[in-house]
């Protein structure tokens, strides 16, 4: 049974980038996927989480 992590990110977010790299490293060799979802590309997510300044 595979697992999938959904990581909500923003462009130019250093913490998002670090977490993504760490998750990929932890999941390497396991039946786990890391899927990045860019908040700024989805108007509904921008409305929910706010604008990135």
PDB file of C-alpha atoms in Angstrom:
ATOM      1  CA  UNK A   1       0.000   0.000   0.000  1.00  0.00           C
ATOM      2  CA  UNK A   2       1.579   3.281  -1.065  1.00  0.00           C
ATOM      3  CA  UNK A   3       1.289   6.556   0.797  1.00  0.00           C
ATOM      4  CA  UNK A   4       1.069  10.026  -0.653  1.00  0.00           C
ATOM      5  CA  UNK A   5       2.058  13.251   1.079  1.00  0.00           C
ATOM      6  CA  UNK A   6       0.426  16.402  -0.274  1.00  0.00           C
ATOM      7  CA  UNK A   7       2.684  19.365   0.416  1.00  0.00           C
ATOM      8  CA  UNK A   8       1.055  22.765  -0.047  1.00  0.00           C
ATOM      9  CA  UNK A   9       3.775  25.171  -1.148  1.00  0.00           C
ATOM     10  CA  UNK A  10       4.395  28.616  -2.523  1.00  0.00           C
ATOM     11  CA  UNK A  11       6.977  29.783  -5.007  1.00  0.00           C
ATOM     12  CA  UNK A  12       9.936  31.580  -3.450  1.00  0.00           C
ATOM     13  CA  UNK A  13       9.248  29.929  -0.076  1.00  0.00           C
ATOM     14  CA  UNK A  14      12.547  28.776   1.368  1.00  0.00           C
ATOM     15  CA  UNK A  15      10.906  26.768   4.154  1.00  0.00           C
ATOM     16  CA  UNK A  16       8.672  25.014   1.611  1.00  0.00           C
ATOM     17  CA  UNK A  17      11.744  24.103  -0.440  1.00  0.00           C
ATOM     18  CA  UNK A  18      13.591  22.747   2.609  1.00  0.00           C
ATOM     19  CA  UNK A  19      10.621  20.654   3.718  1.00  0.00           C
ATOM     20  CA  UNK A  20      10.153  19.291   0.193  1.00  0.00           C
ATOM     21  CA  UNK A  21      13.808  18.227   0.026  1.00  0.00           C
ATOM     22  CA  UNK A  22      13.623  16.623   3.478  1.00  0.00           C
ATOM     23  CA  UNK A  23      10.445  14.711   2.619  1.00  0.00           C
ATOM     24  CA  UNK A  24      11.942  13.452  -0.634  1.00  0.00           C
ATOM     25  CA  UNK A  25      15.013  12.283   1.252  1.00  0.00           C
ATOM     26  CA  UNK A  26      12.959  10.518   3.931  1.00  0.00           C
ATOM     27  CA  UNK A  27      10.709   8.842   1.358  1.00  0.00           C
ATOM     28  CA  UNK A  28      13.477   7.698  -0.991  1.00  0.00           C
ATOM     29  CA  UNK A  29      13.431   3.920  -1.345  1.00  0.00           C
ATOM     30  CA  UNK A  30       9.960   3.638   0.164  1.00  0.00           C
ATOM     31  CA  UNK A  31       6.548   3.295  -1.437  1.00  0.00           C
ATOM     32  CA  UNK A  32       5.728   6.939  -0.723  1.00  0.00           C
ATOM     33  CA  UNK A  33       5.003   9.830  -3.078  1.00  0.00           C
ATOM     34  CA  UNK A  34       5.438  13.517  -2.314  1.00  0.00           C
ATOM     35  CA  UNK A  35       3.116  15.741  -4.331  1.00  0.00           C
ATOM     36  CA  UNK A  36       3.652  19.515  -4.278  1.00  0.00           C
ATOM     37  CA  UNK A  37       0.589  21.697  -4.667  1.00  0.00           C
ATOM     38  CA  UNK A  38       1.341  25.345  -5.478  1.00  0.00           C
ATOM     39  CA  UNK A  39      -1.128  27.473  -3.537  1.00  0.00           C
ATOM     40  CA  UNK A  40      -0.586  30.485  -5.799  1.00  0.00           C
ATOM     41  CA  UNK A  41      -1.750  28.585  -8.911  1.00  0.00           C
ATOM     42  CA  UNK A  42      -5.196  27.827  -7.480  1.00  0.00           C
ATOM     43  CA  UNK A  43      -7.528  30.780  -6.751  1.00  0.00           C
ATOM     44  CA  UNK A  44      -9.503  28.753  -4.200  1.00  0.00           C
ATOM     45  CA  UNK A  45      -6.316  27.969  -2.261  1.00  0.00           C
ATOM     46  CA  UNK A  46      -5.178  31.605  -2.438  1.00  0.00           C
ATOM     47  CA  UNK A  47      -8.542  32.616  -0.994  1.00  0.00           C
ATOM     48  CA  UNK A  48      -8.248  30.002   1.751  1.00  0.00           C
ATOM     49  CA  UNK A  49      -4.614  30.629   2.731  1.00  0.00           C
ATOM     50  CA  UNK A  50      -4.223  34.274   1.723  1.00  0.00           C
ATOM     51  CA  UNK A  51      -1.754  36.081  -0.460  1.00  0.00           C
ATOM     52  CA  UNK A  52       1.978  35.713  -0.207  1.00  0.00           C
ATOM     53  CA  UNK A  53       3.670  39.079   0.142  1.00  0.00           C
TER      54      UNK A  53
END
